[in-house]
Amino acid sequence: MSAFFNLATNMYDITLKPRILRQFMRDHLSSDEIQSISFNLSKLVSLIQTHNLLAESHVADLNIAKSWKSAVDEWIERCISLSSASTPDKCWAGICFLGLTCQECSSERFLASYSVWFNKLFSHIQSTTGSQFVKVASCTSITDLLIRLGGLQNTKKDGTSLAGKLIHPLLRLLNDDCSEAVWEAAVHLLCTMINFFPASIQRHFDNVEAAISTKMLSGKCSTKMLKKLAYCLALLPKSKGDESSWSLMMQKILLLSNSHLNDVFQGLEEEYKSLEVYRSLVLPGKDPPPPLGGLENSGQELDKTVKGFEQLLMSRVSSLMLTCSIMLTNPYPIQVTVPINSILALVERVLMVDGSVPHSQLSFMTSMHQELICSELPVLHLYSLDLLTAIIKGMRSQLLPYVASIVRLLKQYFTTCALPELRIKVYSIIKILLLSMGAGIGIYIAKEVVNNAKLDLEIFGNENVTCNKTSSEALLQHNRKRKHGKITGSIERQVDNNRLRVEAQEKSPSTPSLKIAALEALGALLSVVGGLKNEDWRSEVDVLLITMAVDSCQGQWGLIEPKTCSQDLQLAALRALLASLLSSANACPAHLSHGLELFRQGMQETGKVAEFCAHALMALEVLIHPRALPITDFSSTHSKASNNLNYMFPQNMNSSVQNFFSPFASGMVQEMVHEVNLYDKLTTEENESEMPLKTPNSNSDHVVLSQEVAQIDLGTLRSQGNGNMVIVDSAKDSDTSRLHSADKHEPRASNVEARTDVDEVMLEQEPMVQSDEPNFSKASVPDENTRVSEDNTLAEKRVEFVTEVGTSAEKKSSEDDYLDSFPAIVFPDTDEEDLDSDSD
């Protein structure tokens, strides 16, 4: 019966926590079960963290609170007892659980017990004996304790005092020949002390710098350990927090890097390169700073005859460049001055060495030395590009005066860089520059980005690319219509394409990661400068992106478990395609229909592809259904279109086909149509389809259009049947419009060449009185009496489009007489008062 009343309500019942903690200690912290903790440590830690067994939250029931407090007391006593055990496995388990307690216990218990726990853990670090994995566990647990202590208020003084005790034991661990696990734990603890208690390092600044730099330059560390040491060395000036410490550390690192490069690049570059970097770092009349790590460390001369000398120097330079990158990107308490010229000079010095030997240095180079340098150059180039990326991210807009030199360096490096990893890094730098610096950089570097993207996307003659021929031909056919009259530009592009085709055949096949980087760079380029007109590379990029999107998705959609690299390539291609469609300078993108079809198919997939395709369709909705009025000034657009009527439709219309065709061939109509809003075109086509036409009067010499037709685009007045001309005039019939064929000997509309890009021309009437909401319905027609009374007055004030249809010379004797012979178009919303004012 008692067991029944001890049942918990559910898994969230607070009474379960002390019971689970006691059960945990019985099962895993007893003397018999302690041997198996090392195999289940992560599972046990996860159990305690999931249920918050050590939190001791405030509970209203005093009995439950007392039971929970008692369970936690038993837990801590058991952890301290295990950490004092003589056997390494029990000691290691107790130290690990004590570090977990520092993270999970309540604030009240931590403030009351942290000094006791610190002394227990510190004794294992201070001891010169003992197992190494116990020292690693002690450093890790003290790190957890200091992080918790640094987040509390009013504990800075005690934390600084406790952290100061750790300096000498940690330096001894770094100088001893211990395992890398011990070095890594000691370095991690040093970084925590610099971040949370920087004052504890100030008195030992030089000793810490010497220990870290000695270990980093020793050549005995792995790549992972070198990154840890570089990070710690980059954080070290933060312990003092002044500008001089940061600048001095940067100057030391750059000078040491330049000195090592002198030995590495001997015979591979001209001598003046090293002098440029040195002169930018040490001004004339100034003494150089002390070497990195002190005189004892940096004064050691390496034996150049030792095997692996070049690899050691290049490893040192790579680590020093990584340190500079971390210093540029990590926050610093105050503003400092960055030696941009020196950093850029060092980066340029490294990137311009590709392993070739100048003619003046042939006598100083051996084949073995060249082979060793060439084997390590890609890694050094990669760290140099990382340093360039760091300075761009760290300086941001302050780098603007130096952007031109950076872009020139990247354009020059693109011509020699062939490894995929390096080209990926260059593309990422270009993407950062485009997004941070804007259109100015985009215009300057666009050609290089496009040409190299063509090369890396393998558009030319690579059998690995399975391109859908039908879709590619359909996509390319649209662009062929726009190439008339641009023969010179087409020839130049063909020459460039042939050159890129040869380069693509000579290089190794591109990896998916390289293609993704190229597509991301193209997407950034289009986002920045895609909306600019008169860019000759734009049509090529549009075709390139739609083709890549089709190819990347072909054969991949519909798979139950698509490859990760294929999905990433699909996403990159679809993102670049969306940027192409949204950044089009024209009213309608060239490949909108094909892109919409791809995105609709992508929505049927699962995962990230379907999510992005849904987002793309939502972004393109404004281009598919532009139902809402655009944010623009209609009055200014209408007035601009009305002002352009005088040159779009000349008043002197004669029967000569050659003269009539001239203004249209000049391109003025095309220029006007691009300025007309897409929404006006769509609404015009809808109105046109609703307008009835009536049989023309047999006695009329011209065609009459009602007021309803006068409000639509003149582009809808296309040639009818036999292609005769159409003439606009008012009609006495109030609700119909009449069409009549002109003389068959007169010029016809079919004789005028139809342009595919220009289908409609807008005729704007004078502004009418508008209501609060736009009304696109049919215009009302005034009665017969009003029309007759206003014909003569409005004939002199309205602009009309007329085409001469007569063949006799009497009809063309005077332009004014000829225009006055036709009745005027009557606008229904014009008031009588306005007519009186116009006549005055």
PDB file of N, CA, C and O in Angstrom, residues 88 91 110 144 202 210 244 252 260 335 344 594 644 825:
ATOM      1  N   PRO A  88      43.740   5.604 -10.414  1.00  0.00           N
ATOM      2  CA  PRO A  88      43.491   6.649 -11.420  1.00  0.00           C
ATOM      3  C   PRO A  88      42.067   6.655 -11.961  1.00  0.00           C
ATOM      4  O   PRO A  88      41.511   7.729 -12.217  1.00  0.00           O
ATOM      5  N   CYS A  91      39.727   8.240  -9.352  1.00  0.00           N
ATOM      6  CA  CYS A  91      40.055   9.669  -9.254  1.00  0.00           C
ATOM      7  C   CYS A  91      39.556  10.412 -10.484  1.00  0.00           C
ATOM      8  O   CYS A  91      38.994  11.517 -10.383  1.00  0.00           O
ATOM      9  N   PHE A 110      26.937  26.711  -5.333  1.00  0.00           N
ATOM     10  CA  PHE A 110      28.209  26.986  -5.987  1.00  0.00           C
ATOM     11  C   PHE A 110      28.989  28.070  -5.244  1.00  0.00           C
ATOM     12  O   PHE A 110      30.206  27.940  -5.021  1.00  0.00           O
ATOM     13  N   ASP A 144      35.568  24.601 -16.315  1.00  0.00           N
ATOM     14  CA  ASP A 144      34.131  24.734 -16.073  1.00  0.00           C
ATOM     15  C   ASP A 144      33.857  25.596 -14.846  1.00  0.00           C
ATOM     16  O   ASP A 144      32.919  26.411 -14.822  1.00  0.00           O
ATOM     17  N   GLN A 202      48.445  39.512 -16.494  1.00  0.00           N
ATOM     18  CA  GLN A 202      49.241  40.707 -16.795  1.00  0.00           C
ATOM     19  C   GLN A 202      50.680  40.582 -16.292  1.00  0.00           C
ATOM     20  O   GLN A 202      51.637  40.899 -17.014  1.00  0.00           O
ATOM     21  N   ALA A 210      56.199  33.624 -24.309  1.00  0.00           N
ATOM     22  CA  ALA A 210      57.348  32.786 -24.656  1.00  0.00           C
ATOM     23  C   ALA A 210      56.971  31.306 -24.674  1.00  0.00           C
ATOM     24  O   ALA A 210      57.373  30.554 -25.581  1.00  0.00           O
ATOM     25  N   SER A 244      48.813  49.427 -27.612  1.00  0.00           N
ATOM     26  CA  SER A 244      50.213  49.130 -27.892  1.00  0.00           C
ATOM     27  C   SER A 244      50.492  47.624 -27.839  1.00  0.00           C
ATOM     28  O   SER A 244      51.279  47.100 -28.626  1.00  0.00           O
ATOM     29  N   LYS A 252      55.271  41.950 -34.351  1.00  0.00           N
ATOM     30  CA  LYS A 252      56.195  40.832 -34.136  1.00  0.00           C
ATOM     31  C   LYS A 252      55.867  39.652 -35.057  1.00  0.00           C
ATOM     32  O   LYS A 252      56.755  39.031 -35.650  1.00  0.00           O
ATOM     33  N   HIS A 260      60.918  34.385 -42.076  1.00  0.00           N
ATOM     34  CA  HIS A 260      60.897  32.987 -42.498  1.00  0.00           C
ATOM     35  C   HIS A 260      60.681  32.854 -44.003  1.00  0.00           C
ATOM     36  O   HIS A 260      61.239  31.955 -44.645  1.00  0.00           O
ATOM     37  N   GLN A 335      39.633  50.327 -29.618  1.00  0.00           N
ATOM     38  CA  GLN A 335      39.935  50.444 -31.043  1.00  0.00           C
ATOM     39  C   GLN A 335      41.452  50.501 -31.254  1.00  0.00           C
ATOM     40  O   GLN A 335      42.167  51.192 -30.526  1.00  0.00           O
ATOM     41  N   LEU A 344      48.629  43.324 -46.459  1.00  0.00           N
ATOM     42  CA  LEU A 344      48.371  43.095 -47.885  1.00  0.00           C
ATOM     43  C   LEU A 344      49.666  42.804 -48.643  1.00  0.00           C
ATOM     44  O   LEU A 344      49.682  41.985 -49.567  1.00  0.00           O
ATOM     45  N   HIS A 594      10.657  28.876 -67.507  1.00  0.00           N
ATOM     46  CA  HIS A 594      11.454  27.694 -67.182  1.00  0.00           C
ATOM     47  C   HIS A 594      11.807  27.659 -65.698  1.00  0.00           C
ATOM     48  O   HIS A 594      11.807  26.596 -65.073  1.00  0.00           O
ATOM     49  N   ASN A 644       6.335  62.271 -74.802  1.00  0.00           N
ATOM     50  CA  ASN A 644       7.074  61.551 -75.826  1.00  0.00           C
ATOM     51  C   ASN A 644       6.241  61.216 -77.041  1.00  0.00           C
ATOM     52  O   ASN A 644       6.745  60.659 -78.006  1.00  0.00           O
ATOM     53  N   ILE A 825     -11.798  63.778 -80.756  1.00  0.00           N
ATOM     54  CA  ILE A 825     -12.184  62.744 -79.770  1.00  0.00           C
ATOM     55  C   ILE A 825     -12.756  63.437 -78.550  1.00  0.00           C
ATOM     56  O   ILE A 825     -12.163  64.372 -78.009  1.00  0.00           O
TER      57      ILE A 825
END
